[in-house]
Short mmCIF file of C-alpha atoms in Angstrom, two decimals:
data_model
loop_
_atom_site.label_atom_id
_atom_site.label_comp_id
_atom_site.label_asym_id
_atom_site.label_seq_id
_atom_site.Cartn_x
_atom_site.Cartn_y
_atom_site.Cartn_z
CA UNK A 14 65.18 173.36 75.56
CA UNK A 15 63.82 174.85 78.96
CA UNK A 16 66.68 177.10 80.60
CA UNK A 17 67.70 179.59 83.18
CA UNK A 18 70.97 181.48 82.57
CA UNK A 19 72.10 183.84 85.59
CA UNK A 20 74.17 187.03 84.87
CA UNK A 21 75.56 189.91 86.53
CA UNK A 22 77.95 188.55 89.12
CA UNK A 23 81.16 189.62 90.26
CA UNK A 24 83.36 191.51 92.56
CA UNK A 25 81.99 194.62 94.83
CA UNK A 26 83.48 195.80 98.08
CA UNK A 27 81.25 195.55 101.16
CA UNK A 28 78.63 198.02 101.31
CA UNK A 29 78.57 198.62 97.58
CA UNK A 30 75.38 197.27 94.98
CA UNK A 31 74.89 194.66 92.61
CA UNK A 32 71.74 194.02 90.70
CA UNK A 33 71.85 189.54 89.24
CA UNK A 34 69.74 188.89 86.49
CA UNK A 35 68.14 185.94 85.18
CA UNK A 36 67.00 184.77 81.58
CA UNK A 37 64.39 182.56 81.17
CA UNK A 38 64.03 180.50 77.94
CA UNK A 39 62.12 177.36 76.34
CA UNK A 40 59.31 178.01 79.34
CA UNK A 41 56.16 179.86 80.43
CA UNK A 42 57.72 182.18 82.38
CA UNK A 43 54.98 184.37 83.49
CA UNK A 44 53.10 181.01 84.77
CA UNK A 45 55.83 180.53 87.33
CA UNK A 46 56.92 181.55 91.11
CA UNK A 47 60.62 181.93 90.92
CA UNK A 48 63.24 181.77 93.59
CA UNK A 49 66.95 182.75 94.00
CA UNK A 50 68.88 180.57 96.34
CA UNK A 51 72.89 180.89 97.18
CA UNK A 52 75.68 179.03 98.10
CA UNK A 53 78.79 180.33 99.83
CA UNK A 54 81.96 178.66 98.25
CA UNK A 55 82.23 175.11 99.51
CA UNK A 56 79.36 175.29 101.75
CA UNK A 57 75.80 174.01 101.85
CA UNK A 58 72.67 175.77 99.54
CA UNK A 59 70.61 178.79 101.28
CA UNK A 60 67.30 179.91 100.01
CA UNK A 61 67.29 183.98 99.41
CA UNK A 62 63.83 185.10 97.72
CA UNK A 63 61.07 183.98 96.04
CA UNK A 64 58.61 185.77 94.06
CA UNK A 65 55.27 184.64 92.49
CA UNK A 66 54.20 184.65 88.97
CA UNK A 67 52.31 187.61 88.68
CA UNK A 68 55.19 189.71 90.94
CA UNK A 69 52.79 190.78 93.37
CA UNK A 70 54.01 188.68 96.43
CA UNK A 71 58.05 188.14 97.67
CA UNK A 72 58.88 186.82 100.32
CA UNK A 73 62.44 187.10 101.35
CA UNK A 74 65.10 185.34 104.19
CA UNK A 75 65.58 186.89 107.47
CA UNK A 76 69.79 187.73 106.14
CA UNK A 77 68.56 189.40 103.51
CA UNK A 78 65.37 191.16 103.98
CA UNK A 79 65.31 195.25 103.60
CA UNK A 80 68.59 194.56 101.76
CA UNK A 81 67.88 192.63 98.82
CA UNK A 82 65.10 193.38 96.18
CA UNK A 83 63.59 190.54 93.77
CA UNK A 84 61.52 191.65 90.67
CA UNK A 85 60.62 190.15 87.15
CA UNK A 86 59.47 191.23 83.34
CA UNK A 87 56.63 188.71 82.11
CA UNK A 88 57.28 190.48 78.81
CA UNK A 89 61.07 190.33 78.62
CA UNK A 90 60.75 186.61 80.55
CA UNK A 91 63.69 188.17 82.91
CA UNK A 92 64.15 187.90 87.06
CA UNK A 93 66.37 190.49 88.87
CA UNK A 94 67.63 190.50 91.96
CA UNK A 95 69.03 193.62 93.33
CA UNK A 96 71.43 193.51 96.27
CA UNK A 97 71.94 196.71 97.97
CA UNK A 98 74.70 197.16 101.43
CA UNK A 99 76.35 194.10 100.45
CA UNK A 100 78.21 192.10 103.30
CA UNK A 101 81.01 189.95 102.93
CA UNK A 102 78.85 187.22 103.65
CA UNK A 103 76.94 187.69 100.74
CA UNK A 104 79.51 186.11 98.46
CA UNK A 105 77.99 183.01 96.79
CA UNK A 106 77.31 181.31 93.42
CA UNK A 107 73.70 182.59 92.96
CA UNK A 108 71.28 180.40 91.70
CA UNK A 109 67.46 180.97 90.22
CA UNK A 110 65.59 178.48 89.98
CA UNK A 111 61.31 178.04 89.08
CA UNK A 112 59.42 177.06 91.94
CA UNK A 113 57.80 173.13 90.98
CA UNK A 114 54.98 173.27 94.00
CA UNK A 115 57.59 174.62 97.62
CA UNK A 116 60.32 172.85 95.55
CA UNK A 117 63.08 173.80 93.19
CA UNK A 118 62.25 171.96 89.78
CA UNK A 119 64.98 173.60 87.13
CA UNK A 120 68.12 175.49 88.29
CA UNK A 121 70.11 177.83 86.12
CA UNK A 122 74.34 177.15 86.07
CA UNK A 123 74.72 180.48 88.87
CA UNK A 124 76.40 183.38 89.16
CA UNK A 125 78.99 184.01 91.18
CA UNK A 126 79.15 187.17 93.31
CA UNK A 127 82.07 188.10 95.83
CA UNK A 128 82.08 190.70 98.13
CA UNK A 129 85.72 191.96 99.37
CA UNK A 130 87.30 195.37 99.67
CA UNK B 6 64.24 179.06 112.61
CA UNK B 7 63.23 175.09 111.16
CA UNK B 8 66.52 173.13 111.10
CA UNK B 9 67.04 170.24 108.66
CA UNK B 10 69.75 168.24 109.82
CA UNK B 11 71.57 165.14 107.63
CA UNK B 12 74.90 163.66 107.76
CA UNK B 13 77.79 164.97 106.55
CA UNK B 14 79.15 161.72 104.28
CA UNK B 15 77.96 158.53 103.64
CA UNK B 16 80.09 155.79 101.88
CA UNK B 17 78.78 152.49 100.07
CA UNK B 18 80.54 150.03 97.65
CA UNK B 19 79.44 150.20 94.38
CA UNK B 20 76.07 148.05 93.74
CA UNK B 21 75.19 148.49 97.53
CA UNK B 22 72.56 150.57 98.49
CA UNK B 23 72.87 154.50 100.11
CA UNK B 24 70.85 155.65 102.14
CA UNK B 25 71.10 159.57 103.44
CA UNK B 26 68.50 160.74 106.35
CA UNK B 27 67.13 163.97 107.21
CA UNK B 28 66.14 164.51 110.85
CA UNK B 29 63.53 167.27 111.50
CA UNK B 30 61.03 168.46 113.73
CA UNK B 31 57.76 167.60 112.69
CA UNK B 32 58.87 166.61 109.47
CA UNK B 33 55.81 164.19 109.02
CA UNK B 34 53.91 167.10 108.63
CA UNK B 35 56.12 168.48 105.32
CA UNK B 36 56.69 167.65 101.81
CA UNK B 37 60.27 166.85 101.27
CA UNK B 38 62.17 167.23 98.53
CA UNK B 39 65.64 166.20 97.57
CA UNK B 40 68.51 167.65 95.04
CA UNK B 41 71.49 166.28 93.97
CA UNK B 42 74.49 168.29 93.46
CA UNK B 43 77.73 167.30 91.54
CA UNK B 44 81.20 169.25 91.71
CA UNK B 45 81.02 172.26 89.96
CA UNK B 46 77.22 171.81 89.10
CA UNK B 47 73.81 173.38 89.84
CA UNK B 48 71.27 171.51 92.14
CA UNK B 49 69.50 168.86 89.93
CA UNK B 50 66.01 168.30 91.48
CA UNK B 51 65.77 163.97 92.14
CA UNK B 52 63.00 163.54 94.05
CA UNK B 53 60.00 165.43 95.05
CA UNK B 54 57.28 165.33 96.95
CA UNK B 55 58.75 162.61 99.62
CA UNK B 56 58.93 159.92 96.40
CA UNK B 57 58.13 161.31 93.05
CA UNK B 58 60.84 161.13 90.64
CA UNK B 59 60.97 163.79 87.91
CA UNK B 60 61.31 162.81 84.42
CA UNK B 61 65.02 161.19 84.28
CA UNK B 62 65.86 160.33 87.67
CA UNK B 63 66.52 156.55 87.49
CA UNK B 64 63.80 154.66 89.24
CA UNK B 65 67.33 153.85 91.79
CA UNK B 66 66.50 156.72 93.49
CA UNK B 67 63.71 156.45 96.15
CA UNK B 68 62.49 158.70 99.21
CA UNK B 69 60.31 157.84 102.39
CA UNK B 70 59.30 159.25 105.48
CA UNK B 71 58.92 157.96 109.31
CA UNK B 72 58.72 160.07 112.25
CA UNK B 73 60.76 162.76 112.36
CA UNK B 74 63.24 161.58 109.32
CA UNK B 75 63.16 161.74 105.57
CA UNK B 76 65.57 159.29 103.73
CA UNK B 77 67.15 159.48 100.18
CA UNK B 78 67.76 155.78 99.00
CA UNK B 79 69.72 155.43 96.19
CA UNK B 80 69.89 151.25 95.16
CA UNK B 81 72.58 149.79 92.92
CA UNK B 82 74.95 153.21 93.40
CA UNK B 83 77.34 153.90 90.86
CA UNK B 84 80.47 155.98 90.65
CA UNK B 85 78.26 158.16 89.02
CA UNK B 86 75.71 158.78 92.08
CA UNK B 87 78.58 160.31 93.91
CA UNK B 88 77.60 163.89 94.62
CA UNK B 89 76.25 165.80 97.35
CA UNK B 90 72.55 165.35 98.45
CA UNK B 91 70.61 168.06 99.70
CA UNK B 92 67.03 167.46 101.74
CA UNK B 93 64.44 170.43 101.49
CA UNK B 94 61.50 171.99 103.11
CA UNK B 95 58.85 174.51 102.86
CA UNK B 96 58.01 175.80 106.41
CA UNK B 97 54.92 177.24 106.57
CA UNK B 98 55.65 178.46 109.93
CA UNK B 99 57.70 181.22 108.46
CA UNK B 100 56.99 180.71 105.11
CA UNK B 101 60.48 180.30 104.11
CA UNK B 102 62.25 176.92 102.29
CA UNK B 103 65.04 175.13 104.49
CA UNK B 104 67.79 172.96 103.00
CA UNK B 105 69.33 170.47 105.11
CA UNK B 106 72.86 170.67 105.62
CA UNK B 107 73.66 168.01 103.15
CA UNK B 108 75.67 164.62 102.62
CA UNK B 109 78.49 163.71 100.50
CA UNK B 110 78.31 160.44 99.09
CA UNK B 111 81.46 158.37 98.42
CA UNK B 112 81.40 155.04 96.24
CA UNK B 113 84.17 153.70 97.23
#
């Protein structure tokens, strides 16, 4: 069984840190370009980051960039995402997914992260 | 910034057929991809690539392209289908990936 389990979330007041991670199982994870993409409760899905296989190149969305930080482990088959001078609209269920060619191809359940003093 | 724009519900009677555009510029040019995304549920990935279905989509659900809109067909819905649908880009412009807005689907 191929899956992606998300952990880390929870509550942090604004301005605080919170580092996600995600597990990677039943796949080739080091052959893979992964992504982390949110969604604020009850609204619509956002992209956040995306790194490639090899963790050389990330590219990251304009509301995030020089705040957030994504990273992997080949060897541990893990994806991080650390989010530093959190805003309150950062909270979101945060999802990572595995790229399947500029698409989204296998999701993991998501995390949710709320940010509130 | 690229703006993918689709309804915000769409309704059909069970056995009819739903279909859910997504109106963008240049969208011809793009690969579009679609998700499906159930109450309380992660995305699920339904069609790719404009009409490829991954391995256990039913063959119900279809995708096609003219001009500047995208469409999600889904023939025969069932109670089953009804979720929200999500439309998806990569713009190479900015190299970033743009969801549409996204429809709720209602079998009535």
């Amino acid at each position: 069984q191929v899956h992606l389990v998300e952990s880390g979330g929870g509550v942090v007041q604004p301005g605080r840190s919170l580092r996600l991670s995600c597990t990677a199982s039943g796949l080739t994870f080091s052959s893979y370009a992964m992504h982390w993409v949110r969604q604020p409760p009850g609204k619509g899905l956002e992209w956040v980051a995306l790194i490639s296989y090899d963790g050389v190149n990330k590219f990251y969305a304009d509301s995030v960039k020089g705040r957030f930080t994504m990273s992997r482990d080949n060897s541990k088959n893990i994806l991080s995402l650390q989010m530093n001078s959190l805003r309150t609209e950062d909270t979101a269920i945060y999802y990572c997914a595995r790229d399947g060619t500029r698409s989204f191809d296998l999701w993991g359940q998501g995390t949710l992260v709320t940010v509130s003093s | 910034s690229y703006v993918l724009t689709q309804p915000p519900s769409v309704s059909e009677a069970p056995g009819q057929t739903a279909r859910i555009p997504c109106a963008g510029n240049i969208i011809g040019t793009k690969s579009v991809h679609w998700y499906q995304q159930k109450p309380g549920q992660a995305p699920v990935l339904v069609v790719s690539d404009e009409s490829d279905r991954p391995s256990g989509i039913p063959e119900r659900f279809s995708g096609s392209k003219s001009g500047n809109t995208a469409t999600l067909t889904i023939s025969r819905v069932e109670a089953g289908d009804e979720a929200d649908y999500y439309c998806q880009v990569w713009d190479s412009g900015s190299d970033h990936y743009v969801f549409g807005t996204g429809t709720k689907v209602t079998v009535l």
